[in-house]
Short mmCIF file of C-alpha atoms in Angstrom, two decimals:
data_model
loop_
_atom_site.label_atom_id
_atom_site.label_comp_id
_atom_site.label_asym_id
_atom_site.label_seq_id
_atom_site.Cartn_x
_atom_site.Cartn_y
_atom_site.Cartn_z
CA MET F 211 6.06 67.12 71.33
CA GLN F 212 4.19 64.29 73.01
CA PHE F 213 5.81 60.97 73.94
CA SER F 214 3.80 59.11 71.30
CA GLU F 215 5.04 61.57 68.65
CA LEU F 216 8.65 60.96 69.74
CA ILE F 217 8.16 57.20 69.39
CA GLY F 218 6.69 57.72 65.93
CA LYS F 219 9.59 59.89 64.75
CA LEU F 220 12.21 57.48 66.07
CA GLU F 221 10.48 54.50 64.43
CA SER F 222 10.27 56.41 61.14
CA ILE F 223 13.96 57.34 61.24
CA HIS F 224 14.90 53.74 62.03
CA SER F 225 12.82 52.40 59.14
CA GLN F 226 14.16 54.90 56.62
CA LEU F 227 17.82 54.48 57.53
CA SER F 228 17.57 50.69 57.85
CA HIS F 229 16.10 50.50 54.36
CA GLN F 230 18.86 52.80 53.10
CA ALA F 231 21.51 50.64 54.76
CA VAL F 232 20.12 47.50 53.12
CA ARG F 233 19.99 49.22 49.74
CA GLN F 234 23.56 50.50 50.15
CA ALA F 235 24.72 47.01 51.07
CA ASP F 236 23.05 45.66 47.92
CA GLN F 237 24.77 48.29 45.81
CA LEU F 238 28.16 47.61 47.36
CA LEU F 239 27.72 43.89 46.67
CA THR F 240 26.96 44.71 43.03
CA LEU F 241 30.10 46.82 42.78
CA ARG F 242 32.19 44.16 44.50
CA ASN F 243 31.06 41.59 41.95
CA TYR F 244 31.76 44.03 39.13
CA LEU F 245 35.30 44.65 40.40
CA PHE F 246 35.86 40.91 40.77
CA GLY F 247 34.93 40.62 37.09
CA PHE F 248 37.29 43.46 36.17
CA TYR F 249 40.29 41.92 37.92
CA ILE F 250 39.60 38.47 36.46
CA VAL F 251 39.49 39.90 32.93
CA GLU F 252 42.58 42.02 33.61
CA PHE F 253 44.47 38.92 34.80
CA GLU F 254 43.31 36.91 31.76
CA GLN F 255 44.56 39.62 29.43
CA HIS F 256 47.69 40.88 31.16
CA GLY F 257 48.59 38.54 34.02
CA THR F 258 52.24 37.52 33.81
CA ASP F 259 51.47 33.91 34.79
CA ARG F 260 48.01 33.63 33.23
CA ALA F 261 49.06 30.81 30.89
CA ALA F 262 49.81 28.56 33.86
CA TYR F 263 46.16 28.64 34.93
CA GLY F 264 44.36 28.54 31.59
CA GLN F 265 40.84 27.15 31.67
CA GLN F 266 41.17 26.19 35.33
CA LEU F 267 41.47 29.82 36.47
CA HIS F 268 37.95 30.19 37.86
CA LYS F 269 38.02 26.87 39.73
CA ARG F 270 41.38 27.61 41.30
CA LEU F 271 40.30 31.13 42.19
CA SER F 272 37.15 29.78 43.82
CA ALA F 273 39.08 27.26 45.90
CA GLU F 274 41.56 29.86 47.13
CA LEU F 275 39.00 32.57 47.93
CA GLN F 276 36.87 30.18 49.93
CA LYS F 277 39.82 29.72 52.30
CA TYR F 278 39.24 33.35 53.32
CA SER F 279 35.53 32.64 54.06
CA ILE F 280 34.47 34.94 51.22
CA LYS F 281 30.88 34.28 50.15
CA GLY F 282 29.63 34.12 46.58
CA VAL F 283 32.85 32.94 44.97
CA SER F 284 31.86 29.64 43.39
CA ASP F 285 33.29 28.78 39.99
CA ARG F 286 29.97 29.65 38.39
CA SER F 287 29.66 32.95 40.29
CA LEU F 288 33.13 34.08 39.22
CA ARG F 289 32.30 33.38 35.59
CA GLN F 290 29.13 35.41 36.08
CA TYR F 291 31.07 38.35 37.54
CA ARG F 292 33.37 38.25 34.53
CA GLN F 293 30.35 38.35 32.20
CA PHE F 294 28.84 41.19 34.26
CA TYR F 295 31.92 43.34 33.77
CA LEU F 296 32.15 42.62 30.03
CA THR F 297 28.44 43.25 29.48
CA TYR F 298 28.29 46.56 31.34
CA PRO F 299 31.53 48.46 30.60
CA GLN F 300 29.68 51.78 31.17
CA ILE F 301 29.28 51.03 34.90
CA TRP F 302 32.98 51.71 35.30
CA GLN F 303 32.51 55.46 34.91
CA THR F 304 29.94 55.60 37.72
CA LEU F 305 32.02 53.33 39.94
CA SER F 306 35.20 55.37 39.37
CA ALA F 307 33.45 58.68 40.12
CA LYS F 308 31.69 57.35 43.21
CA PHE F 309 34.70 55.64 44.79
CA LYS F 310 37.50 57.81 43.36
CA LEU F 311 39.46 55.13 41.53
CA PRO F 312 41.79 57.11 39.22
CA ASP F 313 44.48 54.42 39.42
CA PHE F 314 42.43 52.15 37.19
CA GLU F 315 41.61 54.66 34.47
CA MET F 316 44.78 53.88 32.48
CA ILE F 317 43.80 50.21 32.36
CA ARG F 318 40.21 50.97 31.48
CA GLN F 319 40.80 53.36 28.56
CA VAL F 320 41.45 50.66 25.98
CA ASP F 321 38.45 48.60 27.08
CA VAL F 322 36.07 51.55 27.07
CA LEU F 323 37.16 52.65 23.61
CA SER F 324 36.81 49.13 22.23
CA THR F 325 33.28 48.67 23.57
CA ALA F 326 31.93 52.17 22.88
CA SER F 327 31.36 51.53 19.19
CA THR F 328 29.13 48.53 19.84
CA ALA F 329 26.68 50.66 21.86
CA GLN F 330 26.43 53.61 19.48
CA ASP F 331 23.27 52.33 17.82
CA ILE F 332 21.42 51.59 21.08
CA PRO F 333 19.57 54.24 23.15
CA MET F 334 21.76 55.31 26.06
CA LEU F 335 20.87 54.75 29.71
CA ASP F 336 22.50 56.37 32.73
CA SER F 337 24.47 53.61 34.47
CA SER F 338 24.05 55.35 37.84
CA LEU F 339 20.31 54.72 37.53
CA LEU F 340 20.95 51.02 37.07
CA LEU F 341 23.20 50.88 40.12
CA ASP F 342 20.85 52.95 42.27
CA ARG F 343 17.67 51.09 41.38
CA LEU F 344 18.66 47.51 40.56
CA THR F 345 20.16 44.83 42.77
CA TYR F 346 22.77 42.36 41.60
CA SER F 347 20.00 39.76 41.31
CA HIS F 348 18.39 42.02 38.69
CA PHE F 349 21.65 42.09 36.76
CA VAL F 350 21.84 38.28 36.89
CA GLU F 351 18.51 38.14 35.06
CA LEU F 352 19.60 40.79 32.54
CA LEU F 353 22.78 38.84 31.74
CA LYS F 354 20.57 36.07 30.37
CA VAL F 355 19.60 38.35 27.46
CA ASP F 356 22.33 38.08 24.83
CA ASN F 357 21.00 40.74 22.46
CA PRO F 358 22.06 44.25 23.67
CA LEU F 359 18.97 45.99 22.26
CA LEU F 360 16.58 43.57 23.92
CA ARG F 361 18.56 43.84 27.16
CA ARG F 362 18.19 47.62 27.05
CA PHE F 363 14.41 47.20 26.70
CA TYR F 364 14.29 45.13 29.89
CA GLU F 365 16.55 47.59 31.72
CA VAL F 366 14.24 50.46 30.82
CA GLU F 367 11.08 48.63 31.81
CA ALA F 368 12.61 47.38 35.07
CA LEU F 369 13.48 50.96 36.03
CA LYS F 370 10.23 52.49 34.86
CA ASN F 371 8.00 49.93 36.56
CA ASN F 372 10.14 49.24 39.64
CA TRP F 373 10.11 45.55 38.84
CA LYS F 374 11.12 43.09 41.48
CA VAL F 375 13.51 40.34 40.45
CA HIS F 376 10.75 37.78 39.87
CA GLU F 377 8.85 40.28 37.70
CA LEU F 378 11.94 40.90 35.58
CA ASN F 379 12.51 37.15 35.30
CA ARG F 380 8.93 36.66 34.16
CA ALA F 381 9.27 39.43 31.57
CA ILE F 382 12.42 37.87 30.10
CA THR F 383 11.32 34.24 30.13
CA THR F 384 7.95 35.10 28.56
CA LEU F 385 9.78 37.10 25.85
CA LEU F 386 8.03 40.36 26.67
CA ALA F 387 10.15 42.42 24.26
CA GLU F 388 9.20 40.26 21.29
CA ARG F 389 5.53 40.14 22.23
CA THR F 390 5.41 43.88 22.91
CA SER F 391 6.82 44.64 19.47
CA LEU F 392 3.99 42.63 17.87
CA SER F 393 1.26 44.31 19.90
CA THR F 394 -0.72 47.46 19.12
CA ASP F 395 -1.56 47.86 22.83
CA LYS F 396 1.99 47.82 24.19
CA ALA F 397 1.06 49.28 27.59
CA ALA F 398 -1.40 46.44 28.25
CA VAL F 399 1.19 43.79 27.47
CA ILE F 400 3.80 45.40 29.74
CA ALA F 401 1.28 45.95 32.55
CA ARG F 402 0.58 42.22 32.79
CA ILE F 403 4.01 41.62 34.31
CA GLN F 404 3.04 43.50 37.47
CA GLU F 405 -0.25 41.70 38.01
CA ASN F 406 -0.03 39.46 41.06
CA GLN F 407 -1.54 36.41 39.44
CA PRO F 408 -0.17 33.36 37.63
CA THR F 409 0.64 33.62 33.97
CA GLY F 410 -2.57 32.96 32.06
CA MET F 411 -3.05 31.26 28.73
CA GLU F 412 -3.47 34.65 27.10
CA ASP F 413 0.13 35.47 28.05
CA LEU F 414 1.70 32.51 26.33
CA ILE F 415 3.60 32.84 23.07
CA ARG F 416 5.36 29.54 23.05
CA ASN F 417 7.46 29.66 19.91
CA PRO F 418 8.07 33.15 18.50
CA TYR F 419 10.50 31.93 15.81
CA LEU F 420 7.40 30.68 13.99
CA LEU F 421 6.07 34.20 13.53
CA GLU F 422 8.23 34.85 10.50
CA PHE F 423 6.15 32.46 8.43
CA LEU F 424 2.86 32.26 10.34
CA GLY F 425 1.77 35.67 9.04
CA LEU F 426 -0.11 36.72 12.18
CA GLN F 427 -1.90 40.03 11.79
CA GLU F 428 -1.01 42.76 14.29
CA LYS F 429 -3.56 42.91 17.12
CA ALA F 430 -3.73 44.07 20.75
CA GLU F 431 -2.54 40.82 22.32
CA TYR F 432 -1.84 37.28 21.20
CA THR F 433 -3.22 34.25 22.98
CA GLU F 434 -2.09 30.64 23.08
CA ASN F 435 -5.03 29.69 20.87
CA ASP F 436 -3.99 32.23 18.25
CA LEU F 437 -0.55 30.72 17.97
CA GLU F 438 -1.67 27.08 18.09
CA LYS F 439 -4.22 27.66 15.34
CA ALA F 440 -1.58 29.39 13.24
CA ILE F 441 0.78 26.43 13.66
CA ILE F 442 -1.84 23.99 12.43
CA ASP F 443 -2.78 26.32 9.56
CA ASN F 444 0.91 26.46 8.56
CA LEU F 445 1.84 22.89 9.41
CA GLN F 446 4.01 22.39 6.34
CA GLU F 447 6.30 25.30 7.27
CA PHE F 448 6.42 24.14 10.88
CA LEU F 449 7.51 20.67 9.82
CA LEU F 450 10.23 22.15 7.62
CA GLU F 451 11.40 24.19 10.60
CA LEU F 452 11.68 21.02 12.70
CA GLY F 453 13.79 19.21 10.09
CA ARG F 454 13.60 16.04 7.99
CA GLY F 455 11.45 13.05 8.82
CA PHE F 456 8.74 14.54 11.08
CA CYS F 457 5.18 13.41 10.38
CA PHE F 458 2.39 15.12 12.32
CA GLU F 459 0.07 12.92 14.39
CA ALA F 460 -1.72 14.99 17.02
CA ARG F 461 -1.90 18.16 19.04
CA GLN F 462 -3.01 18.31 22.66
CA LYS F 463 -2.85 14.52 22.79
CA ARG F 464 -4.78 13.39 25.87
CA ILE F 465 -3.42 10.61 28.07
CA SER F 466 -5.15 9.44 31.25
CA PHE F 467 -4.20 7.78 34.52
CA GLY F 468 -7.41 6.94 36.34
CA ASN F 469 -9.27 10.21 36.70
CA ARG F 470 -6.21 12.36 36.01
CA HIS F 471 -5.72 13.65 32.48
CA TYR F 472 -2.67 15.19 30.79
CA ARG F 473 -2.16 16.68 27.36
CA ILE F 474 0.97 16.46 25.21
CA ASP F 475 1.33 19.63 23.15
CA LEU F 476 2.44 18.06 19.86
CA VAL F 477 3.00 14.47 18.75
CA PHE F 478 4.94 13.47 15.64
CA TYR F 479 6.20 10.22 14.17
CA HIS F 480 9.72 10.28 12.78
CA ARG F 481 9.91 8.08 9.70
CA ILE F 482 13.73 7.88 9.76
CA LEU F 483 14.16 7.20 13.49
CA LYS F 484 11.07 4.93 13.49
CA CYS F 485 9.71 6.40 16.70
CA HIS F 486 7.23 8.84 18.13
CA VAL F 487 8.50 12.31 18.99
CA LEU F 488 6.66 14.11 21.79
CA ILE F 489 7.09 17.89 21.97
CA ASP F 490 6.39 19.86 25.12
CA LEU F 491 6.34 23.64 24.64
CA LYS F 492 7.46 25.84 27.53
CA ILE F 493 6.98 29.59 27.47
CA GLY F 494 9.44 30.13 30.31
CA GLU F 495 12.73 28.82 31.63
CA PHE F 496 13.50 25.10 31.75
CA ASP F 497 12.83 23.54 35.15
CA HIS F 498 13.83 20.08 36.38
CA ALA F 499 10.12 19.26 36.78
CA ASP F 500 9.74 19.55 33.00
CA ALA F 501 12.06 16.57 32.55
CA GLY F 502 10.01 14.54 35.01
CA GLN F 503 6.79 15.38 33.20
CA MET F 504 8.27 14.38 29.86
CA THR F 505 9.43 11.08 31.39
CA VAL F 506 5.81 10.31 32.32
CA TYR F 507 4.72 10.97 28.73
CA LEU F 508 7.46 8.79 27.28
CA ASN F 509 6.78 5.89 29.63
CA TYR F 510 3.09 6.04 28.74
CA TYR F 511 3.91 5.91 25.02
CA LYS F 512 6.27 2.98 25.55
CA ALA F 513 3.56 0.98 27.28
CA ASN F 514 0.53 1.96 25.20
CA GLU F 515 1.40 3.45 21.80
CA MET F 516 4.43 1.59 20.40
CA SER F 517 3.87 -0.77 17.47
CA VAL F 518 5.96 -3.67 16.23
CA GLY F 519 9.19 -2.32 14.73
CA ASP F 520 9.00 0.99 16.58
CA ASN F 521 11.93 2.35 18.53
CA PRO F 522 11.33 3.91 21.97
CA PRO F 523 9.81 7.42 21.81
CA VAL F 524 11.88 10.58 22.02
CA GLY F 525 10.94 13.71 23.95
CA ILE F 526 11.82 17.29 23.02
CA ILE F 527 11.28 20.11 25.51
CA LEU F 528 11.26 23.47 23.71
CA CYS F 529 11.81 26.32 26.15
CA ALA F 530 12.49 30.06 26.06
CA SER F 531 15.73 29.72 28.04
CA LYS F 532 17.74 27.09 29.86
CA ASP F 533 20.62 26.65 32.27
CA ASN F 534 22.89 24.04 30.70
CA ALA F 535 24.10 22.78 34.07
CA LEU F 536 20.51 22.23 35.27
CA VAL F 537 19.64 20.48 32.01
CA GLU F 538 22.59 18.13 32.44
CA TYR F 539 21.69 17.20 36.01
CA ALA F 540 17.96 16.91 35.23
CA THR F 541 18.36 14.61 32.23
CA SER F 542 21.53 12.59 32.87
CA GLY F 543 20.99 8.95 33.71
CA MET F 544 17.48 8.86 32.26
CA ALA F 545 16.34 5.68 30.58
CA ASN F 546 14.46 7.79 28.02
CA GLU F 547 15.82 10.10 25.34
CA VAL F 548 14.97 13.66 26.40
CA PHE F 549 16.33 16.68 24.55
CA VAL F 550 16.03 20.23 25.89
CA SER F 551 16.21 22.84 23.13
CA GLN F 552 15.91 26.60 23.35
CA TYR F 553 13.66 28.19 20.81
CA LEU F 554 14.66 31.55 19.35
CA ALA F 555 12.38 34.47 18.72
CA GLU F 556 12.54 36.66 15.65
CA LEU F 557 14.08 39.99 16.63
CA PRO F 558 11.42 42.72 16.44
CA ASP F 559 11.89 45.62 14.11
CA LYS F 560 15.04 47.32 15.40
CA ASP F 561 13.97 50.92 14.74
CA GLN F 562 10.57 50.30 16.32
CA LEU F 563 12.10 48.83 19.46
CA LYS F 564 14.67 51.64 19.69
CA ALA F 565 11.88 54.22 19.47
CA LEU F 566 9.93 52.39 22.18
CA ILE F 567 12.98 52.30 24.48
CA GLU F 568 13.63 56.03 23.97
CA ARG F 569 9.98 56.88 24.63
CA GLU F 570 9.81 54.74 27.77
CA SER F 571 13.10 56.21 29.05
CA LEU F 572 11.61 59.69 29.24
CA ASP F 573 9.45 58.67 32.20
CA PHE F 574 12.41 58.27 34.56
CA GLY F 575 15.01 60.60 33.10
CA GLY F 576 16.92 58.18 30.85
CA GLU F 577 19.32 59.78 28.45
#
């Protein structure tokens, strides 16, 4: 063996084991958070003095744990750990086998039996695969998906495609499961998530709850133009979906500031509120910048579009998902009325999605 070969072997060993150490640390953090969730739920259900803490439990826990310099124990994080445990009861079996925790099995039996029936109709997935291949940050994204069947779809695709956290986030916030179920070329739709380029217009399905009455024909992929045209073609149903009093005025309303031009997705006049209603459609997650953009639109309408007798305009930001705390901080104290609403997609055909999940699972040994 030459000296250069020795250096190469040592560097290779260092790289492999360092990567393994980082991955093991990630997995242990995931399991720590899961156990935190378990003990919180156990205290809430069986703690002898649980009534004394009530709704303040997580805040008081956070304050006490921070005295021990424990990281990741904010009030919000503790609530998240609790949700993690309740959402993934099957992880307990892997955790117990891996770390030899027989003392907890008596406590867990009731919980496992009570949650098993809810998962019987959903394709199974080996929880050890989730723990081995996903970080806790992946689980944080998955917890945003309330529907168990849709969540299973994202779990399968994250494993199959080795998605990074930002790729999983993009898949969820662009409603990949719903769009995939409508597509004849499902592989092409899924493959877009891994392309290292910004989301294009062809990726945007801004309001899937409209699909139930828009009557779109199945095709390979849907574009923004497809959906916008369908909305205008079915304007009466769209207005009924919005509620009473909305009168359509414009789409892609252009407003200009010098040489800079902006477009408001949809503009309505509300005959009951006596004001303009500006709607900004967001395919992804609500961001604080969205509130700032809507403020610009509203201020422009106040200065240039209001007539005698009009009330100040109202803005509605329709988004795929939102963090209520961020919404509160981003919109509180505003002079304008800005509402942030989450739009809901129609659940794809359940049997079709189950078949897709089972087929995709075969590629990495899912059950």
